Amino acid sequence: MALRILVVLLLLVIPLEIPGCGPYFPEIQFTAEGVPEAPEQLAAGNLGILQPSYQRMYQVIAYRYLMGVGLTAAEQRAVVPPPQSAKLQTPSQSPAQMWLAARNKVPNVKPLGEIDPYRQVQRKGYFDTYLNCNDDSFRTAVSTLERVRRAGAASDWIAAQDIVFADCSKGNDLPPATSDARIAPDRAYQIASAKFYSEQYDAAKRDFQAIAGDPSSPWRSIAPYLATRCSIRAGKFAEAESELQRIAADPGLRSQRASATALLGFVSAHQDPKARMHQLALALLKPASQSTIGQDLTDYQMMFDQGVKPATSDDLTDWIVSFQGGGVGALERWRSKPSLPWLVAALHAAKPGDPALPELLSAASAVDRNSPAFLTVNYHRVRLLPPDEARELSNQLLTGKLLIADRNMLRAQSMRMARGFDEFLKFAPRAEVRDATNFFMLSKSNTASVGLTKLDQDSSRILDRAVPLAMLKQASVSMLLPVEIRQRLQRVVAIRTLLLSPTSDFTQVFRLLKTPGETPFVRDDVSPRQ
């Protein structure tokens, strides 16, 4: 008896997970939190079971599909980053590296190893850096180098460009003036750029305005836009807004119209963020918006996340606020103006026994199988219908091709409605969606059985707290569970049997004490594991 008490105390006192500063052990996710399991599929209209936890950019995409707007292939590429498999490959050269490679190939030019494009913010008591020289500046340098090489003035031009790019990170040096007619207009542009990068915005603006008035300069058409960027960097947003409007309306500056229009949105966000957010909410629902939707979506989410509220109410923002807030007010909105987004939000908020449940379930059952909302509304039907109807519907849905997170959610509902222990065991295992500590290691399986080797918190809690030892023994040998889970349960059963035995065998006890991490508890796979 004393030996058994000692074993219990040791198992309970010795922590299975010792806190500290790392290493960080894997943490499994069984549902998609924040980012959908397959963002590119959501962008293509496969919404799966739509989650309120998704970032707002994905809520916007879902809303477009629910309202019948959707995304074209070009729009999908504009809003969704490349698949992670592409990111994990060896990256190609950055524009800065491309510039260095082109520069270092020029004869008699001393090779340069790197360029720092970031500059420190000069503000007392404040430390931060910002991207001063963006990718376009290096791309422009590469194309200009080709032109000055053909003119036979590459070395002189490169020496000046080195000074320009050195100003990206620190200093305020300027390239020297030149009397070489071949590169004189380029030198004027280099001097103006160096002033811009070294935060001499008023002086840089005057230089760019002078370039805009020089008919012989190859930089004449872009100079007005760059002069406006000086105004923005100096914080003169009202001035910049007027300048950008003139550029956008000038037929002679047609090549800069798209850039000026995009920058107008940025300026408007600083001038009147509430009005700009309302403008963005309307723009994000327009079809054929592949040229603007990427930036608009980024700006909208940023302003939303910063707590900006639109000056005028709009359906998109109201829906996201309601859906992410648990469906507050969704039933009333759906009743006053029925639409798929508000039906989804109202179903999400509904609970069994609600008076409005019959009309919501009737509307959900009428949603077409080809609708992007089909899986979402039917998941909520499973959650809200009487058990017999819900069980049949869940089984039907599980026979289809599903993403892992969606399958896990339906299996959880089926387990909740189990009519016996065997049926509970059938739906207890789950598949891993992603590892939260290594976020982009996504599971590829979406079949009915592959990868069902883990226990979520709901199934492990029942096995641990509600199942007697005799039934746990039955589960540990049941072919309804994968071998990995059976082996875990067998170890738990062995330890519990040892602890409950009136006469403990010392050899078994000693073997247990030499096995750190063994426990009499059925642990889930959500928590960090060693």
PDB file of C-alpha atoms in Angstrom, residues 111-290:
ATOM      1  CA  PRO A 111      32.483  44.348 -55.978  1.00  0.00           C
ATOM      2  CA  LEU A 112      29.937  45.268 -53.327  1.00  0.00           C
ATOM      3  CA  GLY A 113      28.585  42.610 -50.971  1.00  0.00           C
ATOM      4  CA  GLU A 114      25.304  43.962 -49.631  1.00  0.00           C
ATOM      5  CA  ILE A 115      22.958  46.934 -49.334  1.00  0.00           C
ATOM      6  CA  ASP A 116      20.856  47.734 -46.279  1.00  0.00           C
ATOM      7  CA  PRO A 117      17.512  49.168 -47.497  1.00  0.00           C
ATOM      8  CA  TYR A 118      16.290  50.059 -43.973  1.00  0.00           C
ATOM      9  CA  ARG A 119      16.818  53.370 -42.225  1.00  0.00           C
ATOM     10  CA  GLN A 120      16.398  54.151 -38.535  1.00  0.00           C
ATOM     11  CA  VAL A 121      13.652  56.541 -37.486  1.00  0.00           C
ATOM     12  CA  GLN A 122      15.204  59.713 -36.076  1.00  0.00           C
ATOM     13  CA  ARG A 123      13.006  60.482 -33.106  1.00  0.00           C
ATOM     14  CA  LYS A 124      14.119  61.038 -29.530  1.00  0.00           C
ATOM     15  CA  GLY A 125      13.168  58.211 -27.190  1.00  0.00           C
ATOM     16  CA  TYR A 126      11.904  56.094 -30.082  1.00  0.00           C
ATOM     17  CA  PHE A 127      13.591  53.235 -31.919  1.00  0.00           C
ATOM     18  CA  ASP A 128      12.308  51.749 -35.137  1.00  0.00           C
ATOM     19  CA  THR A 129      13.365  51.248 -38.735  1.00  0.00           C
ATOM     20  CA  TYR A 130      11.503  51.565 -41.996  1.00  0.00           C
ATOM     21  CA  LEU A 131      12.004  50.308 -45.538  1.00  0.00           C
ATOM     22  CA  ASN A 132      13.588  53.301 -47.235  1.00  0.00           C
ATOM     23  CA  CYS A 133      14.630  51.788 -50.580  1.00  0.00           C
ATOM     24  CA  ASN A 134      11.965  49.462 -51.946  1.00  0.00           C
ATOM     25  CA  ASP A 135      12.303  46.748 -54.574  1.00  0.00           C
ATOM     26  CA  ASP A 136      11.357  49.039 -57.453  1.00  0.00           C
ATOM     27  CA  SER A 137      14.377  51.241 -56.767  1.00  0.00           C
ATOM     28  CA  PHE A 138      16.718  48.286 -57.371  1.00  0.00           C
ATOM     29  CA  ARG A 139      14.819  47.116 -60.443  1.00  0.00           C
ATOM     30  CA  THR A 140      15.058  50.625 -61.856  1.00  0.00           C
ATOM     31  CA  ALA A 141      18.795  50.670 -61.180  1.00  0.00           C
ATOM     32  CA  VAL A 142      19.251  47.382 -63.089  1.00  0.00           C
ATOM     33  CA  SER A 143      17.398  48.662 -66.166  1.00  0.00           C
ATOM     34  CA  THR A 144      19.199  52.026 -66.058  1.00  0.00           C
ATOM     35  CA  LEU A 145      22.573  50.303 -65.836  1.00  0.00           C
ATOM     36  CA  GLU A 146      21.900  48.581 -69.155  1.00  0.00           C
ATOM     37  CA  ARG A 147      21.227  51.933 -70.785  1.00  0.00           C
ATOM     38  CA  VAL A 148      24.287  53.739 -69.386  1.00  0.00           C
ATOM     39  CA  ARG A 149      26.505  50.776 -70.288  1.00  0.00           C
ATOM     40  CA  ARG A 150      25.459  51.125 -73.907  1.00  0.00           C
ATOM     41  CA  ALA A 151      26.322  54.825 -73.628  1.00  0.00           C
ATOM     42  CA  GLY A 152      29.789  53.922 -72.285  1.00  0.00           C
ATOM     43  CA  ALA A 153      29.400  55.686 -68.921  1.00  0.00           C
ATOM     44  CA  ALA A 154      28.721  52.789 -66.552  1.00  0.00           C
ATOM     45  CA  SER A 155      31.609  53.250 -64.095  1.00  0.00           C
ATOM     46  CA  ASP A 156      30.859  56.911 -63.329  1.00  0.00           C
ATOM     47  CA  TRP A 157      27.138  56.230 -63.026  1.00  0.00           C
ATOM     48  CA  ILE A 158      27.686  53.209 -60.706  1.00  0.00           C
ATOM     49  CA  ALA A 159      29.918  55.250 -58.389  1.00  0.00           C
ATOM     50  CA  ALA A 160      27.120  57.783 -57.992  1.00  0.00           C
ATOM     51  CA  GLN A 161      24.497  55.054 -57.559  1.00  0.00           C
ATOM     52  CA  ASP A 162      26.546  53.530 -54.739  1.00  0.00           C
ATOM     53  CA  ILE A 163      26.247  56.840 -52.892  1.00  0.00           C
ATOM     54  CA  VAL A 164      22.494  56.878 -53.508  1.00  0.00           C
ATOM     55  CA  PHE A 165      21.952  53.386 -52.114  1.00  0.00           C
ATOM     56  CA  ALA A 166      24.275  54.045 -49.167  1.00  0.00           C
ATOM     57  CA  ASP A 167      21.789  56.752 -48.152  1.00  0.00           C
ATOM     58  CA  CYS A 168      19.116  54.065 -47.836  1.00  0.00           C
ATOM     59  CA  SER A 169      20.366  53.171 -44.365  1.00  0.00           C
ATOM     60  CA  LYS A 170      22.371  56.156 -43.123  1.00  0.00           C
ATOM     61  CA  GLY A 171      24.115  59.371 -44.065  1.00  0.00           C
ATOM     62  CA  ASN A 172      23.122  62.216 -46.368  1.00  0.00           C
ATOM     63  CA  ASP A 173      25.852  62.196 -48.995  1.00  0.00           C
ATOM     64  CA  LEU A 174      25.062  63.346 -52.528  1.00  0.00           C
ATOM     65  CA  PRO A 175      26.610  62.242 -55.819  1.00  0.00           C
ATOM     66  CA  PRO A 176      28.861  64.904 -57.378  1.00  0.00           C
ATOM     67  CA  ALA A 177      27.634  66.930 -60.313  1.00  0.00           C
ATOM     68  CA  THR A 178      28.829  65.830 -63.730  1.00  0.00           C
ATOM     69  CA  SER A 179      29.678  67.517 -66.992  1.00  0.00           C
ATOM     70  CA  ASP A 180      29.244  64.263 -68.935  1.00  0.00           C
ATOM     71  CA  ALA A 181      26.282  64.936 -71.217  1.00  0.00           C
ATOM     72  CA  ARG A 182      25.665  61.198 -71.607  1.00  0.00           C
ATOM     73  CA  ILE A 183      24.506  60.848 -67.995  1.00  0.00           C
ATOM     74  CA  ALA A 184      23.717  64.430 -66.935  1.00  0.00           C
ATOM     75  CA  PRO A 185      19.910  63.850 -66.742  1.00  0.00           C
ATOM     76  CA  ASP A 186      20.537  60.575 -64.864  1.00  0.00           C
ATOM     77  CA  ARG A 187      22.851  62.366 -62.437  1.00  0.00           C
ATOM     78  CA  ALA A 188      20.126  64.918 -61.668  1.00  0.00           C
ATOM     79  CA  TYR A 189      17.809  62.014 -60.898  1.00  0.00           C
ATOM     80  CA  GLN A 190      20.464  60.351 -58.710  1.00  0.00           C
ATOM     81  CA  ILE A 191      20.973  63.545 -56.700  1.00  0.00           C
ATOM     82  CA  ALA A 192      17.223  63.980 -56.193  1.00  0.00           C
ATOM     83  CA  SER A 193      16.920  60.313 -55.121  1.00  0.00           C
ATOM     84  CA  ALA A 194      19.823  60.656 -52.661  1.00  0.00           C
ATOM     85  CA  LYS A 195      18.099  63.652 -51.082  1.00  0.00           C
ATOM     86  CA  PHE A 196      14.871  61.652 -50.836  1.00  0.00           C
ATOM     87  CA  TYR A 197      16.533  58.643 -49.186  1.00  0.00           C
ATOM     88  CA  SER A 198      18.432  60.897 -46.768  1.00  0.00           C
ATOM     89  CA  GLU A 199      15.129  62.503 -45.694  1.00  0.00           C
ATOM     90  CA  GLN A 200      15.764  65.896 -47.344  1.00  0.00           C
ATOM     91  CA  TYR A 201      12.211  65.868 -48.653  1.00  0.00           C
ATOM     92  CA  ASP A 202      11.687  69.549 -49.527  1.00  0.00           C
ATOM     93  CA  ALA A 203      14.974  69.707 -51.437  1.00  0.00           C
ATOM     94  CA  ALA A 204      14.245  66.395 -53.188  1.00  0.00           C
ATOM     95  CA  LYS A 205      10.802  67.638 -54.197  1.00  0.00           C
ATOM     96  CA  ARG A 206      12.263  70.757 -55.814  1.00  0.00           C
ATOM     97  CA  ASP A 207      14.732  68.602 -57.729  1.00  0.00           C
ATOM     98  CA  PHE A 208      12.026  66.225 -58.990  1.00  0.00           C
ATOM     99  CA  GLN A 209       9.876  69.173 -60.057  1.00  0.00           C
ATOM    100  CA  ALA A 210      12.820  70.537 -62.015  1.00  0.00           C
ATOM    101  CA  ILE A 211      13.304  67.146 -63.675  1.00  0.00           C
ATOM    102  CA  ALA A 212       9.610  67.145 -64.601  1.00  0.00           C
ATOM    103  CA  GLY A 213      10.191  70.376 -66.491  1.00  0.00           C
ATOM    104  CA  ASP A 214      13.218  69.065 -68.435  1.00  0.00           C
ATOM    105  CA  PRO A 215      12.061  67.796 -71.870  1.00  0.00           C
ATOM    106  CA  SER A 216      15.351  65.943 -72.389  1.00  0.00           C
ATOM    107  CA  SER A 217      15.174  63.899 -69.163  1.00  0.00           C
ATOM    108  CA  PRO A 218      14.178  60.219 -69.399  1.00  0.00           C
ATOM    109  CA  TRP A 219      12.748  60.692 -65.891  1.00  0.00           C
ATOM    110  CA  ARG A 220      10.385  63.489 -66.844  1.00  0.00           C
ATOM    111  CA  SER A 221       7.131  61.456 -66.713  1.00  0.00           C
ATOM    112  CA  ILE A 222       7.784  59.829 -63.358  1.00  0.00           C
ATOM    113  CA  ALA A 223       9.185  62.938 -61.661  1.00  0.00           C
ATOM    114  CA  PRO A 224       5.788  64.500 -60.676  1.00  0.00           C
ATOM    115  CA  TYR A 225       4.810  61.269 -58.937  1.00  0.00           C
ATOM    116  CA  LEU A 226       8.127  61.147 -57.075  1.00  0.00           C
ATOM    117  CA  ALA A 227       7.729  64.798 -56.062  1.00  0.00           C
ATOM    118  CA  THR A 228       4.385  63.850 -54.520  1.00  0.00           C
ATOM    119  CA  ARG A 229       6.010  61.014 -52.629  1.00  0.00           C
ATOM    120  CA  CYS A 230       8.283  63.638 -51.066  1.00  0.00           C
ATOM    121  CA  SER A 231       5.168  65.431 -49.794  1.00  0.00           C
ATOM    122  CA  ILE A 232       3.857  62.189 -48.308  1.00  0.00           C
ATOM    123  CA  ARG A 233       7.153  61.364 -46.602  1.00  0.00           C
ATOM    124  CA  ALA A 234       7.115  64.896 -45.136  1.00  0.00           C
ATOM    125  CA  GLY A 235       3.615  64.306 -43.765  1.00  0.00           C
ATOM    126  CA  LYS A 236       1.985  66.911 -46.029  1.00  0.00           C
ATOM    127  CA  PHE A 237      -1.027  64.764 -46.928  1.00  0.00           C
ATOM    128  CA  ALA A 238      -3.389  67.526 -48.060  1.00  0.00           C
ATOM    129  CA  GLU A 239      -0.747  68.825 -50.435  1.00  0.00           C
ATOM    130  CA  ALA A 240      -0.041  65.317 -51.703  1.00  0.00           C
ATOM    131  CA  GLU A 241      -3.733  64.632 -52.280  1.00  0.00           C
ATOM    132  CA  SER A 242      -4.077  67.630 -54.609  1.00  0.00           C
ATOM    133  CA  GLU A 243      -0.910  66.672 -56.473  1.00  0.00           C
ATOM    134  CA  LEU A 244      -2.021  63.075 -56.967  1.00  0.00           C
ATOM    135  CA  GLN A 245      -5.406  64.173 -58.249  1.00  0.00           C
ATOM    136  CA  ARG A 246      -3.672  66.360 -60.840  1.00  0.00           C
ATOM    137  CA  ILE A 247      -1.427  63.468 -61.910  1.00  0.00           C
ATOM    138  CA  ALA A 248      -4.388  61.102 -62.252  1.00  0.00           C
ATOM    139  CA  ALA A 249      -6.241  63.649 -64.409  1.00  0.00           C
ATOM    140  CA  ASP A 250      -3.279  64.598 -66.636  1.00  0.00           C
ATOM    141  CA  PRO A 251      -3.445  62.826 -70.049  1.00  0.00           C
ATOM    142  CA  GLY A 252       0.276  63.360 -70.463  1.00  0.00           C
ATOM    143  CA  LEU A 253       1.009  61.330 -67.310  1.00  0.00           C
ATOM    144  CA  ARG A 254      -1.123  58.324 -68.215  1.00  0.00           C
ATOM    145  CA  SER A 255       1.703  55.918 -67.321  1.00  0.00           C
ATOM    146  CA  GLN A 256       1.576  57.142 -63.706  1.00  0.00           C
ATOM    147  CA  ARG A 257      -2.209  57.139 -63.349  1.00  0.00           C
ATOM    148  CA  ALA A 258      -2.526  53.701 -61.703  1.00  0.00           C
ATOM    149  CA  SER A 259       0.265  54.424 -59.208  1.00  0.00           C
ATOM    150  CA  ALA A 260      -1.166  57.844 -58.391  1.00  0.00           C
ATOM    151  CA  THR A 261      -4.656  56.418 -57.890  1.00  0.00           C
ATOM    152  CA  ALA A 262      -3.333  53.718 -55.560  1.00  0.00           C
ATOM    153  CA  LEU A 263      -1.361  56.277 -53.579  1.00  0.00           C
ATOM    154  CA  LEU A 264      -4.458  58.455 -53.296  1.00  0.00           C
ATOM    155  CA  GLY A 265      -6.034  55.702 -51.231  1.00  0.00           C
ATOM    156  CA  PHE A 266      -3.055  55.712 -48.876  1.00  0.00           C
ATOM    157  CA  VAL A 267      -3.280  59.485 -48.493  1.00  0.00           C
ATOM    158  CA  SER A 268      -7.046  59.345 -47.954  1.00  0.00           C
ATOM    159  CA  ALA A 269      -6.547  56.831 -45.154  1.00  0.00           C
ATOM    160  CA  HIS A 270      -4.423  59.403 -43.331  1.00  0.00           C
ATOM    161  CA  GLN A 271      -6.682  62.335 -44.177  1.00  0.00           C
ATOM    162  CA  ASP A 272     -10.009  60.721 -43.242  1.00  0.00           C
ATOM    163  CA  PRO A 273      -9.640  57.083 -42.165  1.00  0.00           C
ATOM    164  CA  LYS A 274     -13.365  56.572 -41.483  1.00  0.00           C
ATOM    165  CA  ALA A 275     -14.361  57.756 -44.937  1.00  0.00           C
ATOM    166  CA  ARG A 276     -11.566  55.741 -46.522  1.00  0.00           C
ATOM    167  CA  MET A 277     -12.631  52.556 -44.772  1.00  0.00           C
ATOM    168  CA  HIS A 278     -16.183  52.967 -46.058  1.00  0.00           C
ATOM    169  CA  GLN A 279     -14.786  53.579 -49.534  1.00  0.00           C
ATOM    170  CA  LEU A 280     -12.701  50.414 -49.295  1.00  0.00           C
ATOM    171  CA  ALA A 281     -15.659  48.321 -48.103  1.00  0.00           C
ATOM    172  CA  LEU A 282     -17.581  49.324 -51.227  1.00  0.00           C
ATOM    173  CA  ALA A 283     -14.593  48.870 -53.542  1.00  0.00           C
ATOM    174  CA  LEU A 284     -13.915  45.361 -52.224  1.00  0.00           C
ATOM    175  CA  LEU A 285     -17.253  44.154 -53.572  1.00  0.00           C
ATOM    176  CA  LYS A 286     -16.719  45.343 -57.116  1.00  0.00           C
ATOM    177  CA  PRO A 287     -16.079  42.711 -59.807  1.00  0.00           C
ATOM    178  CA  ALA A 288     -13.039  42.832 -62.101  1.00  0.00           C
ATOM    179  CA  SER A 289     -10.914  44.560 -59.475  1.00  0.00           C
ATOM    180  CA  GLN A 290      -7.722  42.549 -59.900  1.00  0.00           C
TER     181      GLN A 290
END
